[in-house]
Amino acid sequence: MTDANGKHGGEIEMIGALLRDSYGISGKITALPGEHDLNYCIEAEDAERFLLKLHAPAEADDLEMQIAVLDHLAHAAPQLPISRPLADRSGATAIAAELRGKRTARLLTWLPGSVWAKSPTRGRQSVVTLGRLLGEMDRSLENFSHPGAKRSYAWDIGRAGMHLENLVFITDEDKRQVVRAILECFASEVLPWLQRCPRQVIHNDANDYNVLLDETGAASGLLDFGDMVETWRVIEIAVAGAYALIGAEDPVDTIGRLAGAYHAVNPISEIEAELIFDLTCTRYAVSMCMAAKQIRDNPENTYLLVSQEDVWRELQRLQRENRSLAIARIRDACGFDPIPHGTRIERWLERNAHDFARIFKPSIVGPKVLALDLTAAGPDADTWASLDATGAARLIEERVEQAGADFAIGLYGEDRNIYKSDAYRTPTAGQRQSIHLGIDLFGRAKEPVHAPFVGTVAFIHDDAVEFGFGPTVLLEHRTNDGDVFWTLYGHLSRESIIELSVGQEIGKGEAFCTLGEASENGNWSPHLHFQIVTDHLGLGAQMHGVGVRDQWQVWRAISPDPSVVFGFSKPASVVVARDKDFLVRERHRRIGRSLSIAYSATPLKIVGGEGAYLIDEEGTRWLDMVNNVCHVGHCHPRVVKAAQAQIGKLNTNSRYLHDSLVEYSRRLASLFPDPLNVCFFVNSGSEANDLAIRLARAYTRNHDIITVDHAYHGHLSSLIDVSPYKFDGKGGEGRPRHVRVAEMPDLYRGRFRYGDADAGRKYAEDVRNQVSALAVEGRRPALFFSEGILGTGGQLTLPANYLKEAYAHVRAAGGLCLADEVQVGFGRVGSHMWAHELQGVVPDIVTMGKPIGNGHPMAAVVTTEAIAASFANGMEYFNTFGGNPVSAEIGLAVLDVIRDERLMHHCRVVGDRLLDGVRSLAARHEIIGDVRGHGLFNGVELVRDRETLEPAAAELDFVIAEMKRNHRILLSSEGPHHNVLKVKPPAPFSTEDCDRFLGALDETLSRLPGR
């Protein structure tokens, strides 16, 4: 038995004896670093690992606290990855030991993983998972208390003021002055706010040697509870942040991610969020004081030097950050408004915009402006980059004249590459400010600039550097609620700002400065940069005029869109494109979490579409095999043109007469046999099915509905009630009393299967059973719901005569029958326009949605004159947007494309090719259990065993992920067992697309794990 480090061999023998005698364990012993305690990794003979801690003599309360907190967490948060104490032969979890003096021995479970400082996989996800871990732990410790935690502890940065006396031990003058400033700031500014925050016991030492990461980079363990203390909760985040940011590209982003993740599971207050940055700096200051003192007292203990080489470097990085901006970013990361009063200022501006004076050329009422494109990706980017100030001014004047405009403007939010100097660099390496925070108004030098509302000169600065702001003024304003904000005026003339003085009042509409020449305004063509400022970040008139793309949500709060001040007839701002991580974050914050994100592990940011393809922000084309909404192809030019043409003329409600609505209703009804000839227009398939229920109840005077098991018919409450897919699923409340559920006619795994020629009649018997069950209760059905192919049921094709028999049972009881064509209509099945036609039936009501508008939100109900007449009972049915002129024109265009491009026939030809191709693959891949469908609405069911039909859901997940990752093909799953590959691409899906899919599926199935 040896120490892996080759040291203290005698001690290792003593430890070995302790382990054998007390715990019955033998194995390899490896010494680990520690400041006060002796720590060892024990690898037993069966390869199981343990952590042995030999605690140094200390206050009994300290050790008892560590024992108590682990016991508490074992019960309060057993899921947390922390060591658990193990008892010795006598049942004790702490025993006496003798090694370099008297000690207390504890054997703990070993936590796998690499320490943060040495992990090759640490990254952003490490920070997020650490924040969650600490948040969950502190939430579990909220009510924990122990006398040992109430100690006065030098590593408690809530007591940082005590270290002012240790400044003398820091020999470097620069370091000493920085640390002094931080500690004095803590005492005078931070501590009074900190005292308003919640207190509790915290871990207090999530340093880079106490946090473990697994092979994915996620936090997998937290070590060493010896620094626990009762203090202010937020200190937990600051301490962890001080270590997590070491080596990170953007230290504030790291702190923010950590704080945001903590807040997500253990919400903190706005005050706490605002203190984190200062407390992180304070942790570094305390560390430097402690290290200086302890190294002087004990220079042999090298553990005291761990991480100290990083502290000064990282503290310097934090010192280079703008404190106000850092606080705003951390607030944002926690879900708070970056600027607390920013939203109130924006609301004030919007409420009072009607009373603002015109800033530029006030004699022109409703000026016609020319919006210039000064973006890095704009068509003239190279031209602008090649011009000097004089050339740019000349080109702008020419374009203004050509456009017949009064003047040109530069847009808020533009990403520009014209900011070349080092002034636009940020403290983060490689990061530059490029997003325009104001609106530019181009004119001639010496043109006057007017104040939009009453203000006071707050700051004046002459930024006399090339590509700077030149002479700049900030006016201070105050809202009715007392919120202070500023307006910034840049690129002014030097002579005009000489006349101004700080504190000078400026009246509304007053001309208080003029535009500067290129020679004085930073070497730009003459223009005004106008910017609203909710927080000048302590910079005054040296305020930034350009922000950072990756921090846009913060910069937008600091300098909101100034369009409100001008009221131009053209947009004066653009939407700033963001990365996928940010979009996911904002969706989770601002959009209901119940709305899922496709391929959530690796989501796509889709910015375009064409035919059967979606296009992401990098220009990658993805074969879309799940989008039956854009039925005639993404962005079909005929449909787009129809929408653009009509919306440029008129869009209003359907109470007015309009040719397009009447023509569309005629064209749509002509696709159905008599007596289906009356149309209702709505906005979604859910609305259509909801209206169908009302129609059926009005006609039959009955209330109950019969639906097919695992069906889904829409998201409205009335439709959740008739959708077993929802009411029997997660979050569902079970079957309502007025709904009866008929057996799903599954020819693959149901009671009656392929080869049974009478399966349709047999399955329909259960519809009759539901009718009979209603009759026993003295009730009759109002409506029977069914699709022509069961989508959520697993793309199930119906057995012959199923609908014919089912309809007969329902109608015999006085009920109506509905064909839900929301998913499968408009020629998708290839042989017919509607999937119910495959069954040779004529429904009483047909509902349509999704493909009807090729992505435009529209839907329809077609029924008989008699049913429609029963609904006209005095209560008007009116749908504001249903049947509007734009929707009617789009609907007509979709019908035209289906007809002119022979898409129904195309669906049949390509669909047959696809089905035949997958059936051929089934001969080589036994996991393919069933291949079914019509046209381009198909299902491929995967099973682990063709006899038992055990669903291969995990394997399908692999297939879908790999088809996306390796082949850029988008697919999805369906069915009660989530093992059916769903295939329903846009109708223009070509034979080449089909062959590409078949080849990719073959390749992917060949790589299934374990096969």
PDB file of N, CA, C and O in Angstrom, residues 97 155 158 222 255 308 382 400 444 520 567 579 588 597 649 702 726 729 737 744 803 928 946:
ATOM      1  N   ALA A  97      -8.601   9.928  15.610  1.00  0.00           N
ATOM      2  CA  ALA A  97      -7.437   9.414  14.888  1.00  0.00           C
ATOM      3  C   ALA A  97      -6.222  10.207  15.325  1.00  0.00           C
ATOM      4  O   ALA A  97      -6.337  11.345  15.817  1.00  0.00           O
ATOM      5  N   TRP A 155     -13.065  34.317   6.146  1.00  0.00           N
ATOM      6  CA  TRP A 155     -13.403  34.074   4.747  1.00  0.00           C
ATOM      7  C   TRP A 155     -14.862  34.418   4.424  1.00  0.00           C
ATOM      8  O   TRP A 155     -15.314  34.178   3.305  1.00  0.00           O
ATOM      9  N   GLY A 158     -18.866  38.887   3.907  1.00  0.00           N
ATOM     10  CA  GLY A 158     -19.794  39.815   4.549  1.00  0.00           C
ATOM     11  C   GLY A 158     -19.125  40.591   5.669  1.00  0.00           C
ATOM     12  O   GLY A 158     -19.661  41.602   6.148  1.00  0.00           O
ATOM     13  N   LEU A 222     -19.775  18.725  -5.355  1.00  0.00           N
ATOM     14  CA  LEU A 222     -19.329  19.872  -4.560  1.00  0.00           C
ATOM     15  C   LEU A 222     -18.637  19.332  -3.320  1.00  0.00           C
ATOM     16  O   LEU A 222     -19.215  18.521  -2.574  1.00  0.00           O
ATOM     17  N   ILE A 255     -20.233  35.476 -14.672  1.00  0.00           N
ATOM     18  CA  ILE A 255     -20.930  35.784 -13.418  1.00  0.00           C
ATOM     19  C   ILE A 255     -22.438  35.808 -13.649  1.00  0.00           C
ATOM     20  O   ILE A 255     -23.223  35.281 -12.853  1.00  0.00           O
ATOM     21  N   GLN A 308      -3.809  31.801  -6.263  1.00  0.00           N
ATOM     22  CA  GLN A 308      -3.443  33.195  -6.014  1.00  0.00           C
ATOM     23  C   GLN A 308      -2.825  33.873  -7.227  1.00  0.00           C
ATOM     24  O   GLN A 308      -2.963  35.086  -7.403  1.00  0.00           O
ATOM     25  N   ASP A 382     -19.197  48.120 -49.010  1.00  0.00           N
ATOM     26  CA  ASP A 382     -17.857  48.414 -49.537  1.00  0.00           C
ATOM     27  C   ASP A 382     -17.745  49.875 -49.970  1.00  0.00           C
ATOM     28  O   ASP A 382     -16.696  50.504 -49.799  1.00  0.00           O
ATOM     29  N   VAL A 400     -30.334  61.601 -51.521  1.00  0.00           N
ATOM     30  CA  VAL A 400     -31.477  62.338 -50.993  1.00  0.00           C
ATOM     31  C   VAL A 400     -32.214  63.039 -52.125  1.00  0.00           C
ATOM     32  O   VAL A 400     -33.451  63.017 -52.210  1.00  0.00           O
ATOM     33  N   ARG A 444     -26.296  69.531 -43.365  1.00  0.00           N
ATOM     34  CA  ARG A 444     -25.099  70.310 -43.659  1.00  0.00           C
ATOM     35  C   ARG A 444     -24.561  70.916 -42.378  1.00  0.00           C
ATOM     36  O   ARG A 444     -25.295  71.154 -41.422  1.00  0.00           O
ATOM     37  N   GLU A 520     -14.125  68.586 -37.323  1.00  0.00           N
ATOM     38  CA  GLU A 520     -14.279  68.724 -35.877  1.00  0.00           C
ATOM     39  C   GLU A 520     -15.205  67.675 -35.254  1.00  0.00           C
ATOM     40  O   GLU A 520     -15.283  67.569 -34.033  1.00  0.00           O
ATOM     41  N   GLY A 567     -41.131  60.150 -34.866  1.00  0.00           N
ATOM     42  CA  GLY A 567     -42.390  59.846 -35.523  1.00  0.00           C
ATOM     43  C   GLY A 567     -42.306  59.891 -37.038  1.00  0.00           C
ATOM     44  O   GLY A 567     -43.234  60.356 -37.705  1.00  0.00           O
ATOM     45  N   ASP A 579     -28.175  35.273 -31.435  1.00  0.00           N
ATOM     46  CA  ASP A 579     -27.807  33.870 -31.577  1.00  0.00           C
ATOM     47  C   ASP A 579     -28.869  32.974 -30.949  1.00  0.00           C
ATOM     48  O   ASP A 579     -29.784  33.423 -30.258  1.00  0.00           O
ATOM     49  N   HIS A 588     -38.056  31.321 -23.319  1.00  0.00           N
ATOM     50  CA  HIS A 588     -38.418  30.769 -22.024  1.00  0.00           C
ATOM     51  C   HIS A 588     -38.904  31.862 -21.072  1.00  0.00           C
ATOM     52  O   HIS A 588     -39.759  31.606 -20.224  1.00  0.00           O
ATOM     53  N   ILE A 597     -39.758  23.722 -28.319  1.00  0.00           N
ATOM     54  CA  ILE A 597     -38.849  24.113 -29.389  1.00  0.00           C
ATOM     55  C   ILE A 597     -38.406  22.853 -30.115  1.00  0.00           C
ATOM     56  O   ILE A 597     -37.960  21.888 -29.486  1.00  0.00           O
ATOM     57  N   LYS A 649     -53.724  46.534 -50.923  1.00  0.00           N
ATOM     58  CA  LYS A 649     -54.978  47.181 -51.325  1.00  0.00           C
ATOM     59  C   LYS A 649     -55.945  47.307 -50.156  1.00  0.00           C
ATOM     60  O   LYS A 649     -56.459  48.389 -49.856  1.00  0.00           O
ATOM     61  N   ASN A 702     -78.207  17.616 -29.465  1.00  0.00           N
ATOM     62  CA  ASN A 702     -77.501  16.719 -28.558  1.00  0.00           C
ATOM     63  C   ASN A 702     -76.175  17.366 -28.156  1.00  0.00           C
ATOM     64  O   ASN A 702     -75.713  18.334 -28.772  1.00  0.00           O
ATOM     65  N   LYS A 726     -54.485  14.489 -25.610  1.00  0.00           N
ATOM     66  CA  LYS A 726     -54.219  15.530 -24.626  1.00  0.00           C
ATOM     67  C   LYS A 726     -54.792  15.179 -23.252  1.00  0.00           C
ATOM     68  O   LYS A 726     -54.090  15.225 -22.254  1.00  0.00           O
ATOM     69  N   GLY A 729     -52.991  12.487 -21.573  1.00  0.00           N
ATOM     70  CA  GLY A 729     -51.542  12.667 -21.517  1.00  0.00           C
ATOM     71  C   GLY A 729     -51.115  13.493 -20.323  1.00  0.00           C
ATOM     72  O   GLY A 729     -51.902  13.780 -19.412  1.00  0.00           O
ATOM     73  N   ARG A 737     -67.167  13.883 -19.112  1.00  0.00           N
ATOM     74  CA  ARG A 737     -68.362  13.046 -19.112  1.00  0.00           C
ATOM     75  C   ARG A 737     -69.081  13.071 -20.456  1.00  0.00           C
ATOM     76  O   ARG A 737     -69.686  12.065 -20.857  1.00  0.00           O
ATOM     77  N   MET A 744     -59.073   2.743 -31.215  1.00  0.00           N
ATOM     78  CA  MET A 744     -58.291   3.185 -32.355  1.00  0.00           C
ATOM     79  C   MET A 744     -58.119   2.024 -33.330  1.00  0.00           C
ATOM     80  O   MET A 744     -57.610   0.959 -32.956  1.00  0.00           O
ATOM     81  N   LEU A 803     -64.957   3.985 -41.770  1.00  0.00           N
ATOM     82  CA  LEU A 803     -65.778   5.183 -41.654  1.00  0.00           C
ATOM     83  C   LEU A 803     -67.206   4.937 -42.143  1.00  0.00           C
ATOM     84  O   LEU A 803     -68.165   5.477 -41.573  1.00  0.00           O
ATOM     85  N   ILE A 928     -37.588  -1.963 -38.892  1.00  0.00           N
ATOM     86  CA  ILE A 928     -38.759  -1.407 -39.568  1.00  0.00           C
ATOM     87  C   ILE A 928     -39.881  -2.431 -39.467  1.00  0.00           C
ATOM     88  O   ILE A 928     -39.844  -3.488 -40.094  1.00  0.00           O
ATOM     89  N   ARG A 946     -40.245  -7.987 -34.297  1.00  0.00           N
ATOM     90  CA  ARG A 946     -41.412  -8.002 -35.165  1.00  0.00           C
ATOM     91  C   ARG A 946     -42.498  -8.955 -34.662  1.00  0.00           C
ATOM     92  O   ARG A 946     -43.630  -8.890 -35.139  1.00  0.00           O
TER      93      ARG A 946
END
